[in-house]
Tab-separated table of C-alpha atoms in Angstrom:
chain	number	residue	atom	x	y	z
A	29	MET	CA	-22.094	19.719	-21.106
A	30	ILE	CA	-21.094	18.970	-17.510
A	31	GLU	CA	-23.437	15.978	-17.239
A	32	LYS	CA	-22.075	14.529	-20.483
A	33	LEU	CA	-18.504	14.966	-19.259
A	34	GLN	CA	-19.397	13.329	-15.937
A	35	SER	CA	-20.844	10.269	-17.670
A	36	GLU	CA	-17.876	9.993	-20.017
A	37	ALA	CA	-15.426	10.427	-17.139
A	38	LEU	CA	-16.956	7.473	-15.285
A	39	GLU	CA	-16.726	5.298	-18.404
A	40	LEU	CA	-13.091	6.333	-18.918
A	41	LEU	CA	-12.268	5.511	-15.311
A	42	GLN	CA	-13.749	2.043	-15.699
A	43	SER	CA	-11.618	1.470	-18.806
A	44	LEU	CA	-8.487	2.548	-16.940
A	45	ILE	CA	-9.232	0.247	-14.010
A	46	GLN	CA	-9.696	-2.685	-16.381
A	47	THR	CA	-6.263	-2.073	-17.914
A	48	GLN	CA	-3.141	-2.999	-15.955
A	49	SER	CA	-0.874	0.011	-15.534
A	50	PHE	CA	1.770	-0.701	-12.910
A	51	SER	CA	4.578	1.851	-12.716
A	52	LYS	CA	6.855	1.598	-15.778
A	53	GLU	CA	4.153	-0.505	-17.538
A	54	GLU	CA	1.685	2.281	-18.398
A	55	GLU	CA	1.693	2.050	-22.193
A	56	PRO	CA	-1.806	0.450	-22.472
A	57	THR	CA	-3.446	3.172	-20.380
A	58	ALA	CA	-1.461	5.840	-22.233
A	59	GLU	CA	-3.089	4.564	-25.426
A	60	ILE	CA	-6.559	4.724	-23.850
A	61	LEU	CA	-6.003	8.286	-22.669
A	62	THR	CA	-4.622	9.383	-26.025
A	63	LYS	CA	-7.608	7.990	-27.911
A	64	TRP	CA	-10.084	9.513	-25.455
A	65	LEU	CA	-8.636	12.973	-25.976
A	66	ILE	CA	-8.352	12.626	-29.764
A	67	ASP	CA	-11.996	11.539	-29.927
A	68	ARG	CA	-12.867	14.865	-28.299
A	69	GLY	CA	-10.910	16.935	-30.786
A	70	VAL	CA	-7.777	17.462	-28.705
A	71	GLU	CA	-4.360	17.604	-30.360
A	72	VAL	CA	-2.442	15.143	-28.207
A	73	LYS	CA	1.278	14.753	-27.586
A	74	ARG	CA	2.974	11.619	-26.237
A	75	ASP	CA	6.383	11.337	-24.623
A	76	LEU	CA	7.256	7.894	-23.271
A	77	ASN	CA	4.142	6.895	-21.297
A	78	ASN	CA	3.157	10.493	-20.600
A	79	VAL	CA	0.139	11.913	-22.429
A	80	TRP	CA	-0.152	15.684	-22.607
A	81	ALA	CA	-1.741	18.563	-24.461
A	82	THR	CA	-2.110	22.352	-24.462
A	83	ASN	CA	-5.363	24.245	-24.912
A	84	LYS	CA	-6.245	25.128	-28.521
A	85	TYR	CA	-5.589	28.857	-28.162
A	86	PHE	CA	-2.396	28.579	-26.117
A	87	ASP	CA	-0.694	31.980	-25.841
A	88	GLU	CA	2.900	32.005	-24.624
A	89	HIS	CA	2.417	35.523	-23.244
A	90	LYS	CA	-0.147	34.308	-20.704
A	91	PRO	CA	0.518	32.446	-17.441
A	92	THR	CA	0.003	28.688	-17.595
A	93	ILE	CA	-1.812	26.280	-15.287
A	94	LEU	CA	-0.737	22.638	-15.292
A	95	LEU	CA	-3.466	20.041	-14.722
A	96	ASN	CA	-1.614	16.906	-13.675
A	97	SER	CA	-2.406	13.474	-12.335
A	98	HIS	CA	-0.975	10.013	-12.887
A	99	HIS	CA	-2.209	6.849	-14.555
A	100	ASP	CA	0.180	4.327	-13.018
A	101	THR	CA	-0.851	2.232	-10.026
A	102	VAL	CA	0.783	0.190	-7.313
A	103	LYS	CA	0.397	-3.575	-7.497
A	104	PRO	CA	-2.645	-4.958	-5.646
A	105	ASN	CA	-1.862	-6.193	-2.159
A	106	GLN	CA	-2.604	-9.723	-0.975
A	107	ALA	CA	-5.610	-8.657	1.096
A	108	TYR	CA	-7.778	-8.057	-1.989
A	109	THR	CA	-10.997	-10.086	-2.003
A	110	ARG	CA	-12.108	-8.803	-5.432
A	111	ASP	CA	-10.667	-8.808	-8.912
A	112	PRO	CA	-8.724	-5.518	-8.812
A	113	PHE	CA	-9.262	-5.012	-12.555
A	114	GLU	CA	-13.023	-5.674	-12.735
A	115	ALA	CA	-14.163	-2.031	-12.347
A	116	LYS	CA	-17.470	-3.143	-10.854
A	117	ILE	CA	-20.096	-0.715	-9.593
A	118	GLU	CA	-21.967	-1.970	-6.544
A	119	GLY	CA	-24.469	0.390	-4.998
A	120	ASP	CA	-22.824	3.796	-4.904
A	121	LYS	CA	-19.215	2.545	-5.153
A	122	LEU	CA	-16.905	1.847	-8.087
A	123	TYR	CA	-14.347	-0.777	-7.078
A	124	GLY	CA	-10.973	-1.348	-8.677
A	125	LEU	CA	-7.235	-0.753	-8.504
A	126	GLY	CA	-6.447	2.913	-9.083
A	127	SER	CA	-10.065	4.032	-8.790
A	128	ASN	CA	-9.293	6.295	-5.835
A	129	ASP	CA	-5.551	6.794	-6.402
A	130	ALA	CA	-5.718	8.582	-8.660
A	131	GLY	CA	-8.159	7.595	-11.403
A	132	GLY	CA	-11.030	9.758	-10.211
A	133	CYS	CA	-8.727	12.769	-10.083
A	134	LEU	CA	-7.247	12.077	-13.519
A	135	VAL	CA	-10.564	11.724	-15.351
A	136	GLY	CA	-11.876	14.820	-13.570
A	137	LEU	CA	-8.921	16.956	-14.655
A	138	MET	CA	-9.108	15.603	-18.195
A	139	SER	CA	-12.794	16.480	-18.339
A	140	ALA	CA	-12.106	20.012	-17.128
A	141	PHE	CA	-9.361	20.384	-19.741
A	142	VAL	CA	-11.763	19.298	-22.488
A	143	TYR	CA	-14.357	21.762	-21.153
A	144	PHE	CA	-11.982	24.697	-21.652
A	145	TYR	CA	-9.995	23.339	-24.614
A	146	ASN	CA	-11.751	25.272	-27.408
A	147	GLN	CA	-12.446	28.447	-25.462
A	148	GLU	CA	-10.809	31.687	-26.574
A	149	ASN	CA	-9.629	34.702	-24.574
A	150	LEU	CA	-8.873	32.788	-21.395
A	151	LYS	CA	-6.849	34.517	-18.683
A	152	TYR	CA	-4.630	31.446	-18.314
A	153	ASN	CA	-3.264	28.761	-20.628
A	154	PHE	CA	-3.820	25.120	-19.743
A	155	VAL	CA	-1.415	22.207	-20.001
A	156	LEU	CA	-2.830	18.760	-19.295
A	157	ALA	CA	-0.364	16.035	-18.301
A	158	ALA	CA	-1.388	12.455	-17.534
A	159	THR	CA	1.929	11.140	-16.312
A	160	ALA	CA	3.668	7.888	-15.472
A	161	GLU	CA	5.748	6.525	-12.582
A	162	GLU	CA	4.214	8.670	-9.832
A	163	GLU	CA	3.920	5.728	-7.456
A	164	ILE	CA	7.689	5.172	-7.545
A	165	SER	CA	8.734	8.830	-7.873
A	166	GLY	CA	10.321	7.740	-11.129
A	167	GLU	CA	12.423	9.790	-13.499
A	168	ASN	CA	10.220	9.192	-16.561
A	169	GLY	CA	7.077	10.894	-15.307
A	170	ILE	CA	6.455	14.497	-14.312
A	171	ALA	CA	10.163	15.129	-13.683
A	172	TYR	CA	10.922	14.135	-17.283
A	173	MET	CA	8.010	16.184	-18.639
A	174	GLN	CA	9.126	19.457	-17.065
A	175	GLU	CA	11.873	19.718	-19.657
A	176	ILE	CA	9.370	19.173	-22.486
A	177	MET	CA	6.230	21.074	-21.521
A	178	PRO	CA	5.895	24.864	-21.785
A	179	LYS	CA	6.857	26.924	-18.739
A	180	ILE	CA	4.375	26.257	-15.934
A	181	ASP	CA	3.415	29.012	-13.496
A	182	VAL	CA	1.175	27.011	-11.161
A	183	ALA	CA	0.022	23.402	-10.990
A	184	ILE	CA	-3.075	21.573	-9.837
A	185	VAL	CA	-2.024	18.036	-8.931
A	186	GLY	CA	-4.855	15.534	-8.798
A	187	GLU	CA	-4.715	13.320	-5.725
A	188	PRO	CA	-7.573	12.260	-3.421
A	189	THR	CA	-8.175	15.039	-0.880
A	190	LEU	CA	-11.987	14.899	-0.509
A	191	LEU	CA	-11.842	17.959	-2.799
A	192	ASP	CA	-10.250	20.080	-0.077
A	193	LEU	CA	-7.119	22.050	-0.983
A	194	ALA	CA	-3.745	20.777	0.195
A	195	ILE	CA	-1.902	24.081	-0.135
A	196	ALA	CA	1.345	22.649	1.263
A	197	GLU	CA	2.884	19.184	1.204
A	198	LYS	CA	5.789	17.718	3.141
A	199	GLY	CA	8.907	16.576	1.340
A	200	LEU	CA	10.947	13.502	2.193
A	201	VAL	CA	14.598	12.732	2.770
A	202	VAL	CA	15.722	9.251	3.789
A	203	PHE	CA	19.105	9.183	5.518
A	204	ASP	CA	21.409	6.183	5.987
A	205	GLY	CA	23.500	6.366	9.120
A	206	LYS	CA	26.578	4.322	9.971
A	207	VAL	CA	28.713	4.075	13.104
A	208	THR	CA	31.933	2.050	13.058
A	209	GLY	CA	33.626	0.501	16.066
A	210	THR	CA	36.049	-2.173	17.112
A	211	PRO	CA	34.750	-5.754	17.091
A	212	GLY	CA	35.691	-8.093	19.909
A	213	HIS	CA	34.630	-10.870	22.256
A	214	ALA	CA	31.804	-9.843	24.581
A	215	ALA	CA	33.476	-11.584	27.533
A	216	HIS	CA	36.593	-9.407	27.490
A	217	ILE	CA	37.178	-6.088	29.243
A	218	PRO	CA	34.733	-3.266	28.348
A	219	ASN	CA	35.004	-2.241	24.706
A	220	HIS	CA	34.653	1.536	24.508
A	221	GLN	CA	34.495	1.334	20.733
A	222	ASN	CA	31.240	-0.597	20.736
A	223	PRO	CA	29.284	1.106	17.882
A	224	ILE	CA	25.974	0.516	19.656
A	225	PHE	CA	26.951	2.845	22.475
A	226	LYS	CA	28.759	5.248	20.151
A	227	ALA	CA	25.507	5.685	18.238
A	228	LEU	CA	23.381	6.570	21.253
A	229	LYS	CA	24.279	10.259	21.350
A	230	ASP	CA	23.370	10.838	17.702
A	231	LEU	CA	20.209	8.745	17.914
A	232	GLU	CA	19.059	10.713	20.943
A	233	TRP	CA	19.732	13.998	19.116
A	234	ILE	CA	17.704	12.830	16.124
A	235	ASN	CA	14.881	11.801	18.424
A	236	SER	CA	14.741	15.035	20.411
A	237	TYR	CA	15.887	17.839	18.077
A	238	LYS	CA	13.324	20.498	17.166
A	239	PHE	CA	13.936	22.422	13.960
A	240	PRO	CA	13.319	26.084	14.858
A	241	LYS	CA	11.202	27.116	11.862
A	242	VAL	CA	7.620	25.810	12.028
A	243	SER	CA	5.311	25.838	9.014
A	244	PRO	CA	1.857	27.377	9.510
A	245	PHE	CA	0.347	24.607	7.372
A	246	LEU	CA	2.671	21.620	7.879
A	247	GLY	CA	3.882	22.104	11.436
A	248	GLU	CA	7.349	20.858	12.404
A	249	VAL	CA	9.928	18.940	10.445
A	250	LYS	CA	9.648	15.344	11.663
A	251	MET	CA	12.585	12.934	11.977
A	252	THR	CA	11.981	9.263	12.763
A	253	VAL	CA	14.574	6.534	13.238
A	254	SER	CA	12.812	3.701	11.447
A	255	GLN	CA	15.494	0.977	11.203
A	256	ILE	CA	18.544	-0.111	13.220
A	257	ASN	CA	20.853	-3.024	12.519
A	258	ALA	CA	23.941	-4.216	14.384
A	259	GLY	CA	25.559	-7.530	15.183
A	260	ASN	CA	24.653	-11.137	14.461
A	261	GLN	CA	25.985	-13.028	17.505
A	262	HIS	CA	25.298	-12.533	21.204
A	263	ASN	CA	28.961	-12.906	22.174
A	264	VAL	CA	30.546	-10.600	19.590
A	265	VAL	CA	30.756	-6.808	19.763
A	266	PRO	CA	29.762	-5.704	16.242
A	267	SER	CA	32.086	-3.769	13.961
A	268	GLU	CA	29.365	-1.358	12.876
A	269	LEU	CA	25.819	-0.189	13.428
A	270	THR	CA	23.586	1.129	10.665
A	271	PHE	CA	20.322	2.997	10.947
A	272	VAL	CA	17.748	4.717	8.742
A	273	VAL	CA	16.092	8.080	9.372
A	274	ASP	CA	12.820	9.055	7.703
A	275	CYS	CA	12.674	12.861	7.606
A	276	ARG	CA	9.501	14.700	6.573
A	277	VAL	CA	10.447	18.221	5.505
A	278	THR	CA	8.199	21.288	5.579
A	279	ASP	CA	8.079	24.273	3.248
A	280	GLN	CA	10.300	26.195	5.706
A	281	TYR	CA	13.408	24.254	4.638
A	282	THR	CA	14.956	22.818	1.517
A	283	ASN	CA	16.080	19.207	1.676
A	284	ALA	CA	19.684	20.385	1.288
A	285	GLU	CA	19.320	22.636	4.347
A	286	ILE	CA	18.018	19.708	6.387
A	287	ALA	CA	20.998	17.586	5.342
A	288	GLU	CA	23.403	20.358	6.384
A	289	ILE	CA	21.790	20.746	9.812
A	290	ILE	CA	21.932	17.007	10.493
A	291	ALA	CA	25.575	16.849	9.403
A	292	GLU	CA	26.468	19.723	11.761
A	293	HIS	CA	24.900	18.054	14.788
A	294	THR	CA	25.928	14.409	14.390
A	295	GLU	CA	29.290	12.710	14.756
A	296	CYS	CA	28.555	9.569	12.769
A	297	GLU	CA	28.131	9.245	9.020
A	298	VAL	CA	24.587	10.278	7.973
A	299	ILE	CA	24.124	10.328	4.192
A	300	PRO	CA	20.921	11.310	2.332
A	301	ARG	CA	19.787	8.825	-0.304
A	302	SER	CA	18.338	11.669	-2.375
A	303	LEU	CA	17.483	15.348	-2.053
A	304	ARG	CA	14.969	15.435	-4.911
A	305	LEU	CA	11.661	14.944	-3.036
A	306	ASN	CA	11.122	18.493	-1.850
A	307	SER	CA	8.293	20.110	0.053
A	308	SER	CA	5.839	22.153	-2.002
A	309	SER	CA	3.275	24.894	-1.462
A	310	ILE	CA	1.153	27.619	-3.022
A	311	ASP	CA	0.521	31.187	-1.896
A	312	PRO	CA	-2.694	31.053	0.191
A	313	ASN	CA	-3.776	34.215	-1.639
A	314	HIS	CA	-3.437	32.683	-5.100
A	315	ASP	CA	-6.527	32.867	-7.312
A	316	ILE	CA	-6.859	29.076	-7.317
A	317	VAL	CA	-6.931	28.921	-3.518
A	318	LYS	CA	-9.391	31.794	-3.282
A	319	SER	CA	-11.615	30.077	-5.831
A	320	GLY	CA	-11.601	26.801	-3.889
A	321	VAL	CA	-12.384	28.537	-0.604
A	322	ALA	CA	-15.232	30.420	-2.296
A	323	LEU	CA	-16.638	27.022	-3.291
A	324	GLY	CA	-16.710	26.022	0.379
A	325	LYS	CA	-13.526	23.953	0.544
A	326	LYS	CA	-10.991	23.824	3.369
A	327	THR	CA	-7.235	24.350	3.106
A	328	TYR	CA	-4.695	22.166	4.906
A	329	GLY	CA	-1.130	20.856	4.840
A	330	SER	CA	-0.602	17.303	3.597
A	331	PRO	CA	1.901	14.863	5.161
A	332	THR	CA	1.858	12.524	2.135
A	333	LEU	CA	3.975	12.786	-1.000
A	334	SER	CA	2.721	13.282	-4.545
A	335	ASP	CA	4.217	14.441	-7.843
A	336	GLN	CA	4.209	17.922	-6.338
A	337	CYS	CA	7.608	17.062	-4.879
A	338	ARG	CA	9.112	16.991	-8.387
A	339	LEU	CA	7.638	20.313	-9.534
A	340	THR	CA	9.569	23.577	-9.407
A	341	CYS	CA	6.511	25.871	-9.539
A	342	GLN	CA	3.791	26.636	-6.998
A	343	SER	CA	1.293	23.790	-6.728
A	344	VAL	CA	-1.840	22.696	-4.932
A	345	LYS	CA	-3.134	19.155	-4.448
A	346	ILE	CA	-6.875	18.687	-5.002
A	347	GLY	CA	-9.010	15.742	-5.987
A	348	PRO	CA	-12.038	13.532	-5.386
A	349	GLY	CA	-11.666	10.452	-3.226
A	350	ASP	CA	-10.041	9.911	0.151
A	351	SER	CA	-6.307	9.467	0.706
A	352	LEU	CA	-7.054	6.862	3.399
A	353	ARG	CA	-8.363	4.507	0.671
A	354	SER	CA	-5.196	4.728	-1.409
A	355	HIS	CA	-3.246	1.457	-1.745
A	356	SER	CA	-5.885	-0.315	0.329
A	357	ALA	CA	-7.408	-3.715	-0.400
A	358	ASP	CA	-10.614	-3.564	-2.473
A	359	GLU	CA	-9.930	0.072	-3.341
A	360	PHE	CA	-12.981	2.082	-4.365
A	361	ILE	CA	-14.297	5.528	-5.134
A	362	TYR	CA	-17.896	6.666	-4.816
A	363	VAL	CA	-19.552	7.234	-8.181
A	364	GLN	CA	-20.800	10.586	-6.913
A	365	GLU	CA	-17.214	11.553	-6.072
A	366	VAL	CA	-16.270	11.048	-9.716
A	367	TYR	CA	-19.154	13.275	-10.826
A	368	ASP	CA	-18.377	15.851	-8.145
A	369	GLY	CA	-14.722	15.918	-9.178
A	370	VAL	CA	-15.585	16.853	-12.758
A	371	ALA	CA	-17.963	19.620	-11.667
A	372	PHE	CA	-15.594	20.935	-9.007
A	373	TYR	CA	-12.577	21.238	-11.283
A	374	VAL	CA	-14.665	23.040	-13.903
A	375	ASN	CA	-16.200	25.428	-11.380
A	376	LEU	CA	-12.857	26.045	-9.663
A	377	LEU	CA	-11.265	27.094	-12.941
A	378	LYS	CA	-14.284	29.022	-14.219
A	379	LYS	CA	-13.788	31.544	-11.431
A	380	ILE	CA	-10.239	32.409	-12.484
A	381	VAL	CA	-9.966	32.002	-16.271
């Protein structure tokens, strides 16, 4: 059965690549995914552009594992030299937009779901969710589905990790800072309300501050001043300075706690754009992690965001492909990685269900 699922997964991935599915425009791929599951006897549900299902013998008294990946893609960048929608296999590579991020993961998780769909007396329930708007952290994807799906106890989120286990993932808060001052002519006596100099103390604190709690898997919280803007003439002291801080949050803090700490230590206005992209993690002793380690996989902490940041349960990020290929020109995944993803997900879950 595994070999059949592997072959069908590759064909499904090619169909997805050939079908444009930019964020918020995923309806065509949602239709492909729905039909693929129905053709394999799955009772499918559809909410907006999210396709989901529960295993046939779902039992609300059992804990539930979510199998989640996304079917939206970014738009191809200008460096592409190939047709991003051709889904061409050359040698051992399958080229195409979304092949690596996260098509290989999605078809692998769907195959594993089909493998277990009709089985009785499982230790866990399964919920499969092929969701939309992941690439923009949109509100109509996994965040929307959490209110609709059954209660989830733990999630496997499909993203390219070379099939290693990302058992923690950094969250993100973007802060907008503003310092106001008194504008004036640059030739006049020193202006002590120049916002450029008023900002220096806070900018230096942001650059040098070390959050005391360090994550064993994600390390330190990292703050980076990524943008500064002030003034538009050489001879005029500006009335304000604005800056942007990119803050990568570990599982040792909530985003709200980070915002409070920054507010306590800065004099200027520093406002978070959103507090919704939280860090995530899973107990290293969870059955899923133990199963992956038993299959020879490594555990690590991931600095990159995924739909894990919108989940409220424990979660782990696992998938075929390499994160370094995501959003790259002439994106590809190795055909063997697609096959390995199907087999790995099945074997990972076999050990625990």
